[in-house]
Amino acid sequence: MIRVSNIKLPLDHKEQALTDAILTTLGITAEQLTAVEIRRRGYDARKKNTIFLIYTLDVDTTDNEALLQKHVGNQSIRPTPDMEYKFVAQAPTGLQERPLVIGFGPCGILAGLVLAQMGYKPLIIERGKEVRQRTKDTFGFWRQKKLNTESNVQFGEGGAGTFSDGKLSTQIKDPNHYGRKVLTEFVEAGAPEEIMYVSKPHIGTFRLVSMVEKIRAKIIELGGEIRFSARVDDLLIEAGQVTGITLSDGETIKSRHIALAIGHSARDTFQMLYDKGVYMEAKPFSVGFRIEHEQSLIDDARFGKNAGHPILGAADYKLVHHCKSGRSVYSFCMCPGGTVVAASSEEGRVVTNGMSQYSRQERNANSAIVVGIDPSDYPGHPLAGVEFQRQLESNAYLMGGENYDAPAQKVGDFLKGAASEELGSVQPSFKPGIKLTDLSKALPDFCIEAIREAIPEFNKKIKGFAKNDALLTGVETRTSSPVSIKRGYDMQSINTRGLYPAGEGAGYAGGIMSAAIDGIKIAEAIAMSINEQQG
Ligand code: FAD
């Protein structure tokens, strides 16, 4: 096929306009065009009242070769690359050892799935519960303030992104098209087909739940096994080579190939790995608050008269401000038409995050507004970042009234430095609930100063962003892992052979897609190592 990119058409163009644009771009007649597939559809909303759709298309014609010759050198007309995923190995007959995967979030799911598809029958160990039971526990926490420390927003089947907006965009370079493999698997598991081509795909919480179940069934059908409510409490290491794990119930399982896909919140597991001597370093992350506005305000600011257009959906935003102090403040994990959620996994601590459903029809838009933190802000131990996060979360618990309500403040009051006493037009979506207060004590002074400087700057890009009644809820601390568990070119820990640190928790991903892609890479590395060792 021929890939034709940068076809630009008005938002409300007729279907025929797309065909006409292809014919003009390629200089062919309608008879010569035999097939068209939309590969990507994005939009250009820089001028909000004149929004354009930008297409990348794969087309077939009666003579592709001749057309490619005719347009040689034109970067917008090229042969369609082969994007089909190809397995790098097949399990040897008489497989002597089953690889282990610790964690069943996006990284562990894809690692487990690809290993199973290659015939390695992985055993996957997940500390949390199956997704339906986990959903009950998580919603139970939001409604009744009863936290289950092993079954919550962070832990359980599906991993941290299960109760989320399910945004699937990623900035990572992907020359091998692993992302396409991930999306293909997601669609087979029930994700909307449009995720294959829209520029900002998202799935939303409810669909994610059933997708995770379908992928689990597929892994099991291929000979894999998944154990829930099984926490890895110890790693067996002999002469620098991992040889197995011990579970919380004392059971020992042997393996010399272990994918470590534990996410950024498994603080007890980080400690265990550190105690066992697995090499890790503190790494930068970010902390801040969630901000809520009426979604209509964001839609108007971004899309003007086109607000509410079905192709555009609820508007998102991405903001960054470089402060005079040298710190950066940026929006993170923006959830259009969603809710702010309680994302604690430890007792006596308050953590915020955001989620939405596929329809994104809730009243408010929310996003984290966070400040970059560097290990030099809490020097010392490789796990000092975990302690830093914990202190902020415990402090937020105290400020919220010691009952999992989150401390909150109106933006106007925050900028003035006055405690909020009553809500304005923006109603909080956070469950269990909020307590209005003065958030200036919720983060270190340098963070407060940075956020106070950034919000008026953001207001220049999104009119109304700094409105008095917009609401801040705190604290957002789990933006990414506070540690990096270093691995070498062969994807193994640099000092513990056979251990494959992966995904967000090890510092190799930031989001659903990049974690899932990292899972595929780890599966490939494990498969090739097993084959090499078995000859
Ligand atoms: P995780 O998903 O964290 O999975 C790790 C798994 O390991 C967990 O299930 C955990 O229970 C298990 N585990 C940990 N320790 C052990 C142990 N000792 N033994 C056994 N099992 C263990 N990203 C996006 O791209 N888009 C979004 O819209 C988005 N929204 C989000 C909303 C929320 C509320 C949250 C919390 C996160 C969101 N994210 C989003 C981030 C995204 O979820 C993570 O980047 C992603 O899940 C990381 O994948 P992972 O597999 O590396 O780790």
Coordinates of C-alpha atoms and ligand atoms in Angstrom, one line a residue:
M1 CA 0.0 0.0 0.0
I2 CA 1.0 3.6 -0.2
R3 CA 1.0 5.8 2.9
V4 CA -0.3 9.3 2.2
S5 CA 0.1 11.7 5.1
N6 CA -0.7 15.3 6.0
I7 CA -4.1 15.4 4.2
K8 CA -5.8 18.4 5.8
L9 CA -9.5 18.9 5.6
P10 CA -12.0 21.1 7.5
L11 CA -13.6 19.6 10.6
D12 CA -17.0 19.2 8.9
H13 CA -15.8 17.9 5.6
K14 CA -18.0 15.6 3.5
E15 CA -16.8 12.0 3.1
Q16 CA -16.2 12.5 -0.6
A17 CA -13.7 15.3 0.2
L18 CA -11.3 12.8 1.6
T19 CA -11.3 10.7 -1.6
D20 CA -11.0 13.9 -3.7
A21 CA -8.0 15.0 -1.6
I22 CA -6.3 11.6 -2.2
L23 CA -6.9 11.8 -5.9
T24 CA -5.5 15.3 -6.1
T25 CA -2.5 14.5 -3.9
L26 CA -1.6 11.4 -5.9
G27 CA -2.6 12.8 -9.3
I28 CA -4.8 9.8 -10.2
T29 CA -8.4 9.2 -11.3
A30 CA -11.2 7.6 -9.1
E31 CA -10.8 4.4 -11.2
Q32 CA -7.2 4.0 -10.2
L33 CA -7.9 4.2 -6.5
T34 CA -8.9 0.7 -5.2
A35 CA -8.8 0.9 -1.4
V36 CA -8.5 3.5 1.4
E37 CA -7.8 2.9 5.1
I38 CA -7.5 5.6 7.7
R39 CA -4.3 5.1 9.6
R40 CA -4.4 8.2 11.8
R41 CA -6.8 11.1 12.3
G42 CA -5.6 14.0 14.4
Y43 CA -6.8 17.6 14.5
D44 CA -5.2 21.0 14.4
A45 CA -7.1 23.3 16.8
R46 CA -4.5 26.1 17.0
K47 CA -7.2 28.4 15.6
K48 CA -10.2 27.2 17.7
N49 CA -12.9 28.5 15.3
T50 CA -11.2 27.0 12.2
I51 CA -10.3 23.5 13.2
F52 CA -8.8 21.1 10.6
L53 CA -8.6 17.3 10.6
I54 CA -5.3 15.9 9.6
Y55 CA -5.3 12.4 8.1
T56 CA -2.7 9.7 7.4
L57 CA -4.1 7.1 5.0
D58 CA -3.0 3.8 3.5
V59 CA -4.2 3.5 0.0
D60 CA -4.1 0.9 -2.8
T61 CA -4.1 1.9 -6.4
T62 CA -3.9 0.0 -9.7
D63 CA -0.2 0.7 -9.9
N64 CA 1.4 1.5 -6.5
E65 CA 5.0 1.1 -7.8
A66 CA 4.6 3.6 -10.6
L67 CA 3.0 6.1 -8.3
L68 CA 5.7 5.8 -5.7
Q69 CA 8.3 6.4 -8.5
K70 CA 6.4 9.4 -9.6
H71 CA 6.4 10.9 -6.1
V72 CA 9.8 9.8 -5.1
G73 CA 11.3 12.3 -2.5
N74 CA 7.9 13.4 -1.3
Q75 CA 7.9 12.7 2.4
S76 CA 4.1 12.6 2.5
I77 CA 3.8 9.8 -0.1
R78 CA 5.8 6.7 0.8
P79 CA 5.4 2.9 0.8
T80 CA 3.4 1.8 3.8
P81 CA 5.8 0.3 6.4
D82 CA 5.3 -3.3 7.6
M83 CA 3.8 -2.7 11.1
E84 CA 2.8 -6.3 11.8
Y85 CA 4.3 -7.6 15.0
K86 CA 6.6 -10.6 14.6
F87 CA 7.5 -12.9 17.4
V88 CA 11.3 -13.1 18.0
A89 CA 11.3 -16.6 19.4
Q90 CA 9.3 -19.8 20.0
A91 CA 9.6 -21.8 23.2
P92 CA 11.9 -24.8 22.8
T93 CA 10.2 -28.2 23.0
G94 CA 10.7 -29.6 26.5
L95 CA 10.8 -26.1 28.1
Q96 CA 12.8 -26.6 31.3
E97 CA 11.7 -23.6 33.1
R98 CA 8.7 -21.3 33.3
P99 CA 9.4 -17.6 33.4
L100 CA 7.8 -15.6 36.1
V101 CA 6.1 -12.2 35.8
I102 CA 5.6 -10.2 38.9
G103 CA 2.7 -7.8 38.6
F104 CA -0.3 -7.8 36.2
G105 CA -0.5 -4.2 35.2
P106 CA -0.1 -3.1 31.5
C107 CA 3.6 -4.1 31.6
G108 CA 3.1 -7.5 33.2
I109 CA 0.0 -8.1 31.1
L110 CA 1.8 -7.6 27.8
A111 CA 4.9 -9.4 29.0
G112 CA 2.7 -12.4 30.1
L113 CA 0.7 -12.3 26.9
V114 CA 3.6 -12.2 24.5
L115 CA 5.5 -14.9 26.5
A116 CA 2.3 -17.1 26.3
Q117 CA 1.9 -16.4 22.6
M118 CA 5.5 -17.6 22.1
G119 CA 4.8 -20.8 24.0
Y120 CA 6.6 -20.1 27.3
K121 CA 3.6 -20.7 29.6
P122 CA 4.5 -17.9 32.1
L123 CA 3.4 -17.9 35.7
I124 CA 2.2 -14.4 36.6
I125 CA 2.0 -13.4 40.3
E126 CA -0.2 -10.5 41.3
R127 CA -0.6 -9.2 44.9
G128 CA -4.1 -7.8 44.3
K129 CA -7.4 -9.4 43.5
E130 CA -9.2 -10.2 40.2
V131 CA -10.5 -7.1 38.6
R132 CA -14.2 -7.5 39.5
Q133 CA -13.4 -8.0 43.2
R134 CA -10.9 -5.3 43.0
T135 CA -13.5 -2.9 41.6
K136 CA -15.7 -3.6 44.6
D137 CA -12.9 -2.9 47.0
T138 CA -11.9 0.3 45.2
F139 CA -15.4 1.7 44.9
G140 CA -15.9 0.6 48.6
F141 CA -13.0 2.8 49.6
W142 CA -14.4 5.7 47.7
R143 CA -17.8 5.3 49.2
Q144 CA -17.2 4.0 52.7
K145 CA -13.6 5.1 53.4
K146 CA -12.5 1.5 54.0
L147 CA -9.1 1.0 52.4
N148 CA -7.9 -2.5 51.5
T149 CA -4.1 -2.1 51.2
E150 CA -3.8 -5.0 48.8
S151 CA -6.8 -4.2 46.6
N152 CA -7.2 -0.6 45.5
V153 CA -6.5 1.9 42.7
Q154 CA -2.8 0.8 42.6
F155 CA -2.9 -2.9 43.3
G156 CA -4.8 -5.7 41.6
E157 CA -5.6 -7.2 38.2
G158 CA -5.0 -4.5 35.5
G159 CA -2.6 -2.5 37.5
A160 CA -2.6 1.2 38.3
G161 CA -4.4 2.4 35.1
T162 CA -7.5 0.2 35.4
F163 CA -9.6 2.9 37.1
S164 CA -8.4 5.7 34.8
D165 CA -9.1 7.7 31.7
G166 CA -7.4 5.0 29.8
K167 CA -5.4 7.5 27.7
L168 CA -3.3 5.6 25.3
S169 CA -1.0 8.2 23.8
T170 CA 2.7 8.1 24.4
Q171 CA 5.7 10.2 23.4
I172 CA 8.2 7.3 23.2
K173 CA 10.0 6.4 20.0
D174 CA 8.6 3.2 18.6
P175 CA 10.5 2.2 15.5
N176 CA 9.5 -1.5 15.9
H177 CA 5.8 -0.6 16.0
Y178 CA 5.3 -2.4 19.4
G179 CA 2.5 0.2 20.1
R180 CA 0.5 -1.3 17.2
K181 CA 0.8 -4.8 18.7
V182 CA -0.5 -3.4 22.0
L183 CA -3.5 -1.6 20.4
T184 CA -4.3 -4.7 18.3
E185 CA -4.5 -6.8 21.4
F186 CA -6.6 -4.2 23.2
V187 CA -9.1 -4.1 20.3
E188 CA -9.3 -7.9 20.2
A189 CA -10.1 -7.6 23.9
G190 CA -12.9 -5.2 23.3
A191 CA -11.4 -1.7 23.1
P192 CA -13.1 0.6 20.5
E193 CA -11.6 0.2 17.0
E194 CA -11.0 3.9 16.7
I195 CA -8.0 3.5 19.1
M196 CA -6.1 2.2 16.1
Y197 CA -6.2 5.6 14.3
V198 CA -7.3 8.5 16.4
S199 CA -4.5 10.7 17.6
K200 CA -5.5 10.8 21.2
P201 CA -7.0 7.4 21.9
H202 CA -8.7 6.6 25.2
I203 CA -10.7 3.7 26.6
G204 CA -12.2 4.8 30.0
T205 CA -12.6 2.7 33.1
F206 CA -15.5 0.3 32.5
R207 CA -14.2 -1.0 29.2
L208 CA -10.7 -1.5 30.7
V209 CA -12.2 -3.8 33.3
S210 CA -13.7 -6.2 30.8
M211 CA -10.6 -6.0 28.5
V212 CA -8.3 -7.1 31.3
E213 CA -10.5 -10.1 31.9
K214 CA -10.4 -11.1 28.2
I215 CA -6.6 -10.8 28.0
R216 CA -6.3 -12.9 31.2
A217 CA -8.5 -15.6 29.6
K218 CA -6.3 -15.6 26.5
I219 CA -3.1 -16.0 28.5
I220 CA -4.6 -19.0 30.4
E221 CA -5.8 -20.5 27.1
L222 CA -2.3 -20.4 25.8
G223 CA -0.9 -22.2 28.9
G224 CA -0.1 -19.3 31.1
E225 CA -1.2 -19.1 34.7
I226 CA -2.1 -16.2 36.9
R227 CA -2.2 -16.2 40.7
F228 CA -4.0 -13.3 42.4
S229 CA -3.7 -12.3 46.1
A230 CA -0.2 -13.6 45.9
R231 CA 2.4 -11.0 46.9
V232 CA 6.1 -11.6 46.2
D233 CA 7.8 -11.0 49.6
D234 CA 11.3 -12.3 48.8
L235 CA 13.7 -12.8 46.0
L236 CA 16.0 -15.8 46.0
I237 CA 19.5 -14.9 44.7
E238 CA 22.5 -17.2 44.4
A239 CA 25.9 -15.7 43.3
G240 CA 24.3 -12.7 41.6
Q241 CA 21.7 -14.9 39.7
V242 CA 18.0 -14.8 40.7
T243 CA 16.7 -18.4 41.3
G244 CA 13.2 -17.8 42.5
I245 CA 10.7 -16.0 44.7
T246 CA 8.9 -16.5 48.0
L247 CA 5.3 -15.5 48.3
S248 CA 3.5 -13.9 51.2
D249 CA 2.1 -17.4 52.2
G250 CA 5.7 -18.8 52.4
E251 CA 5.5 -20.7 49.1
T252 CA 8.7 -20.8 47.1
I253 CA 8.7 -20.8 43.3
K254 CA 11.9 -21.4 41.3
S255 CA 12.8 -19.6 38.1
R256 CA 15.9 -18.0 36.6
H257 CA 13.9 -15.6 34.5
I258 CA 11.7 -13.1 36.4
A259 CA 10.1 -10.0 34.9
L260 CA 9.7 -7.4 37.7
A261 CA 6.7 -5.3 36.6
I262 CA 5.5 -4.0 40.1
G263 CA 4.5 -0.4 39.3
H264 CA 5.4 2.7 41.2
S265 CA 3.5 2.1 44.4
A266 CA 4.9 -1.2 45.6
R267 CA 7.0 0.5 48.3
D268 CA 7.4 -2.6 50.5
T269 CA 8.7 -4.5 47.4
F270 CA 11.1 -1.7 46.6
Q271 CA 12.4 -2.0 50.2
M272 CA 12.7 -5.8 49.9
L273 CA 14.7 -5.4 46.6
Y274 CA 16.9 -2.9 48.1
D275 CA 17.6 -5.1 51.2
K276 CA 18.4 -8.0 48.8
G277 CA 21.0 -5.7 47.1
V278 CA 19.3 -5.2 43.7
Y279 CA 20.8 -2.1 42.3
M280 CA 18.6 1.0 42.3
E281 CA 18.9 4.8 42.3
A282 CA 16.6 7.6 43.3
K283 CA 15.1 9.3 40.3
P284 CA 13.2 12.5 39.6
F285 CA 9.4 12.6 39.8
S286 CA 6.8 15.3 40.4
V287 CA 4.3 16.3 43.1
G288 CA 1.4 18.7 43.1
F289 CA -2.4 19.0 43.2
R290 CA -5.4 18.1 41.0
I291 CA -7.2 21.0 39.5
E292 CA -10.9 21.0 38.5
H293 CA -12.8 23.3 36.2
E294 CA -16.1 23.0 34.5
Q295 CA -15.5 20.9 31.3
S296 CA -17.4 23.6 29.4
L297 CA -14.8 26.2 30.2
I298 CA -12.0 24.0 28.8
D299 CA -14.2 23.1 25.7
D300 CA -14.8 26.8 25.0
A301 CA -11.2 27.8 25.5
R302 CA -9.9 25.0 23.2
F303 CA -12.6 24.6 20.6
G304 CA -14.6 27.9 20.6
K305 CA -17.7 27.6 18.4
N306 CA -16.7 24.0 17.6
A307 CA -17.1 22.9 21.3
G308 CA -19.2 19.8 21.6
H309 CA -18.4 18.5 18.1
P310 CA -18.6 14.7 18.2
I311 CA -15.3 14.2 16.5
L312 CA -13.5 16.4 19.0
G313 CA -15.2 15.1 22.1
A314 CA -14.4 16.7 25.5
A315 CA -11.4 19.0 25.2
D316 CA -8.1 18.2 26.9
Y317 CA -5.0 20.4 27.5
K318 CA -1.3 20.1 28.0
L319 CA 0.4 22.9 29.8
V320 CA 3.9 23.6 30.9
H321 CA 5.6 26.6 32.6
H322 CA 9.3 27.1 33.3
C323 CA 9.5 29.1 36.5
K324 CA 12.0 31.8 37.4
S325 CA 13.4 29.4 40.1
G326 CA 14.3 26.9 37.3
R327 CA 11.5 24.5 38.3
S328 CA 9.0 23.3 35.8
V329 CA 5.3 23.1 36.5
Y330 CA 3.1 21.1 34.1
S331 CA -0.2 19.5 33.7
F332 CA -0.2 15.7 34.0
C333 CA -2.7 13.0 33.3
M334 CA -5.5 15.4 32.2
C335 CA -8.9 13.7 32.4
P336 CA -11.6 15.5 30.3
G337 CA -15.1 15.0 31.7
G338 CA -13.9 12.8 34.5
T339 CA -13.5 12.7 38.3
V340 CA -10.7 13.1 40.8
V341 CA -10.1 9.8 42.6
A342 CA -8.6 8.6 45.9
A343 CA -5.5 6.6 44.9
S344 CA -4.1 5.6 48.3
S345 CA -2.6 2.2 48.9
E346 CA -1.3 2.8 52.4
E347 CA -3.3 3.5 55.5
G348 CA -3.4 7.1 56.9
R349 CA -2.3 8.6 53.6
V350 CA -4.2 10.7 51.0
V351 CA -3.2 10.6 47.3
T352 CA -5.2 12.0 44.3
N353 CA -5.4 10.9 40.7
G354 CA -8.0 11.2 37.9
M355 CA -10.2 8.9 35.9
S356 CA -13.1 9.0 33.4
Q357 CA -15.4 6.8 31.4
Y358 CA -15.2 6.4 27.7
S359 CA -17.9 9.0 27.1
R360 CA -16.1 11.6 29.2
Q361 CA -19.4 13.2 30.1
E362 CA -18.9 14.2 33.8
R363 CA -19.3 17.8 34.6
N364 CA -15.7 18.6 35.4
A365 CA -12.3 18.5 33.7
N366 CA -9.4 17.6 36.0
S367 CA -5.7 17.4 35.7
A368 CA -2.7 17.1 38.0
I369 CA -0.7 20.3 38.2
V370 CA 2.7 19.2 39.3
V371 CA 6.2 20.4 40.0
G372 CA 9.4 18.5 39.1
I373 CA 11.3 17.1 42.1
D374 CA 14.9 16.0 41.8
P375 CA 16.8 13.6 44.1
S376 CA 18.8 16.6 45.2
D377 CA 15.6 17.8 46.9
Y378 CA 15.8 14.8 49.3
P379 CA 19.4 13.6 49.1
G380 CA 20.6 10.4 50.7
H381 CA 19.2 7.0 50.4
P382 CA 18.0 5.6 47.0
L383 CA 14.5 5.2 48.6
A384 CA 14.5 8.7 50.1
G385 CA 11.9 9.7 47.4
V386 CA 9.5 7.1 48.8
E387 CA 9.8 8.7 52.2
F388 CA 9.3 12.2 50.7
Q389 CA 6.1 11.0 49.0
R390 CA 4.9 9.3 52.2
Q391 CA 5.4 12.5 54.3
L392 CA 3.3 14.5 51.9
E393 CA 0.6 11.9 51.8
S394 CA 0.4 11.6 55.6
N395 CA 0.3 15.3 55.9
A396 CA -2.6 15.5 53.4
Y397 CA -4.4 12.9 55.5
L398 CA -4.1 15.1 58.6
M399 CA -5.1 18.2 56.7
G400 CA -8.1 16.4 55.3
G401 CA -9.4 15.4 58.7
E402 CA -7.9 12.0 59.2
N403 CA -10.7 10.2 57.4
Y404 CA -9.5 10.0 53.8
D405 CA -11.2 13.2 52.8
A406 CA -8.7 15.3 50.8
P407 CA -7.6 18.8 51.6
A408 CA -8.9 21.3 48.9
Q409 CA -8.8 25.0 48.2
K410 CA -10.3 27.3 45.6
V411 CA -7.7 28.6 43.1
G412 CA -8.5 32.2 43.9
D413 CA -7.8 31.7 47.6
F414 CA -4.7 29.6 46.9
L415 CA -3.3 32.5 44.8
K416 CA -4.1 35.0 47.5
G417 CA -2.9 32.8 50.4
A418 CA -6.2 32.6 52.2
A419 CA -7.9 29.4 53.4
S420 CA -11.1 28.6 51.5
E421 CA -14.3 28.6 53.5
E422 CA -16.9 27.8 50.9
L423 CA -17.1 26.3 47.5
G424 CA -17.9 28.3 44.4
S425 CA -19.2 27.1 41.0
V426 CA -16.9 24.1 40.7
Q427 CA -18.2 21.2 42.7
P428 CA -15.6 18.7 43.8
S429 CA -15.8 15.3 42.2
F430 CA -13.4 13.6 44.7
K431 CA -14.7 10.7 46.6
P432 CA -14.8 10.1 49.6
G433 CA -14.9 13.9 50.1
I434 CA -12.9 17.1 50.5
K435 CA -12.1 19.4 53.4
L436 CA -11.6 23.1 52.4
T437 CA -8.4 24.5 53.9
D438 CA -5.2 26.3 53.1
L439 CA -3.1 24.1 50.8
S440 CA 0.0 26.2 51.1
K441 CA 1.2 23.7 53.9
A442 CA 0.5 20.7 51.8
L443 CA 3.7 20.9 49.7
P444 CA 7.2 22.3 50.3
D445 CA 7.4 26.1 49.9
F446 CA 9.3 25.9 46.6
C447 CA 6.4 23.8 45.1
I448 CA 3.8 26.2 46.3
E449 CA 5.7 29.2 44.9
A450 CA 6.1 27.4 41.5
I451 CA 2.4 26.5 41.3
R452 CA 1.4 30.1 42.3
E453 CA 3.6 31.4 39.5
A454 CA 2.4 28.8 36.9
I455 CA -1.4 29.1 37.3
P456 CA -1.7 32.7 36.1
E457 CA 0.6 31.8 33.1
F458 CA -1.7 28.8 32.3
N459 CA -4.6 31.3 32.4
K460 CA -3.0 33.1 29.4
K461 CA -3.3 29.8 27.4
I462 CA -6.7 28.7 28.7
K463 CA -8.9 31.7 29.6
G464 CA -10.5 31.0 33.0
F465 CA -7.9 28.5 34.1
A466 CA -7.0 30.7 37.1
K467 CA -10.7 31.5 37.9
N468 CA -11.4 32.0 41.6
D469 CA -13.8 29.0 41.8
A470 CA -11.6 26.4 40.2
L471 CA -10.7 23.8 42.8
L472 CA -7.4 22.3 43.9
T473 CA -7.3 19.0 45.7
G474 CA -4.2 17.4 47.1
V475 CA -1.9 15.7 47.0
E476 CA -0.7 14.2 43.8
T477 CA 2.4 12.3 44.6
R478 CA 2.4 9.1 42.4
T479 CA 3.2 10.7 39.1
S480 CA 6.0 8.3 38.4
S481 CA 8.4 6.0 40.2
P482 CA 10.7 7.6 42.7
V483 CA 13.3 4.9 41.9
S484 CA 15.1 3.5 38.9
I485 CA 16.0 -0.2 39.1
K486 CA 18.8 -0.1 36.6
R487 CA 19.0 -2.7 33.8
G488 CA 21.6 -3.3 31.1
Y489 CA 21.5 -3.7 27.3
D490 CA 20.2 -7.3 27.8
M491 CA 17.3 -5.9 29.9
Q492 CA 18.5 -7.6 33.1
S493 CA 19.3 -5.9 36.3
I494 CA 22.8 -4.6 36.2
N495 CA 23.8 -6.7 39.3
T496 CA 21.1 -9.5 39.5
R497 CA 21.1 -11.7 36.5
G498 CA 17.8 -13.2 35.5
L499 CA 15.8 -10.3 37.0
Y500 CA 14.2 -8.0 34.3
P501 CA 13.2 -4.7 35.9
A502 CA 10.3 -3.3 33.7
G503 CA 7.6 -0.8 33.4
E504 CA 6.8 2.2 35.4
G505 CA 8.0 1.0 38.8
A506 CA 11.5 0.4 37.5
G507 CA 11.6 3.7 35.8
Y508 CA 11.2 2.5 32.2
A509 CA 7.7 3.7 31.4
G510 CA 5.3 6.5 32.2
G511 CA 1.8 5.5 31.3
I512 CA -0.3 2.6 30.0
M513 CA 1.2 2.4 26.5
S514 CA 4.9 2.8 27.4
A515 CA 4.5 0.2 30.2
A516 CA 2.8 -2.2 27.9
I517 CA 5.5 -1.7 25.2
D518 CA 8.2 -2.3 27.8
G519 CA 6.4 -5.5 28.7
I520 CA 6.8 -6.8 25.1
K521 CA 10.5 -5.9 25.1
I522 CA 11.0 -7.8 28.4
A523 CA 9.1 -10.8 27.1
E524 CA 11.4 -10.8 24.0
A525 CA 14.6 -10.5 26.1
I526 CA 13.4 -13.4 28.4
A527 CA 12.5 -15.6 25.5
M528 CA 15.8 -15.2 23.8
S529 CA 17.7 -15.7 27.0
I530 CA 15.8 -19.0 27.8
N531 CA 16.4 -20.2 24.2
E532 CA 20.1 -19.4 24.5
Q533 CA 20.4 -21.2 27.8
Q534 CA 18.5 -24.3 26.6
G535 CA 20.6 -24.4 23.4
Ligands
FAD1 P1 1.2 -1.0 37.4 O1 0.1 -0.8 36.5 O2 1.3 -0.2 38.6 O3 1.1 -2.6 37.8 C1 1.9 -3.1 38.7 C2 1.2 -4.4 39.3 O4 2.2 -5.1 40.1 C3 0.1 -4.0 40.2 O5 -1.1 -4.6 39.8 C4 0.5 -4.4 41.6 O6 -0.5 -4.9 42.4 C5 1.5 -5.6 41.3 N1 2.5 -5.8 42.3 C6 3.3 -4.8 43.0 N2 4.1 -5.4 43.8 C7 3.9 -6.7 43.8 C8 4.4 -7.8 44.5 N3 5.4 -7.7 45.4 N4 4.0 -9.1 44.2 C9 3.0 -9.3 43.3 N5 2.4 -8.2 42.6 C10 2.9 -7.0 42.8 N6 -1.6 6.2 32.3 C11 -2.0 6.4 31.0 O7 -1.2 6.2 30.1 N7 -3.2 6.9 30.7 C12 -4.1 7.2 31.7 O8 -5.2 7.7 31.4 C13 -3.8 7.0 33.1 N8 -4.6 7.2 34.1 C14 -4.3 6.8 35.3 C15 -5.2 7.0 36.4 C16 -4.9 6.5 37.6 C17 -6.0 6.7 38.7 C18 -3.7 5.9 37.9 C19 -3.4 5.4 39.3 C20 -2.7 5.8 36.9 C21 -3.0 6.2 35.6 N9 -2.1 6.1 34.6 C22 -2.5 6.4 33.3 C23 -0.7 5.6 34.8 C24 -0.7 4.1 34.4 O9 -1.7 3.4 35.1 C25 0.6 3.5 34.7 O10 1.6 4.2 34.1 C26 0.7 2.0 34.3 O11 -0.3 1.3 34.9 C27 2.0 1.4 34.7 O12 2.0 0.1 34.4 P2 2.9 -1.0 35.1 O13 2.5 -2.3 34.6 O14 4.3 -0.7 34.9 O15 2.6 -0.9 36.6

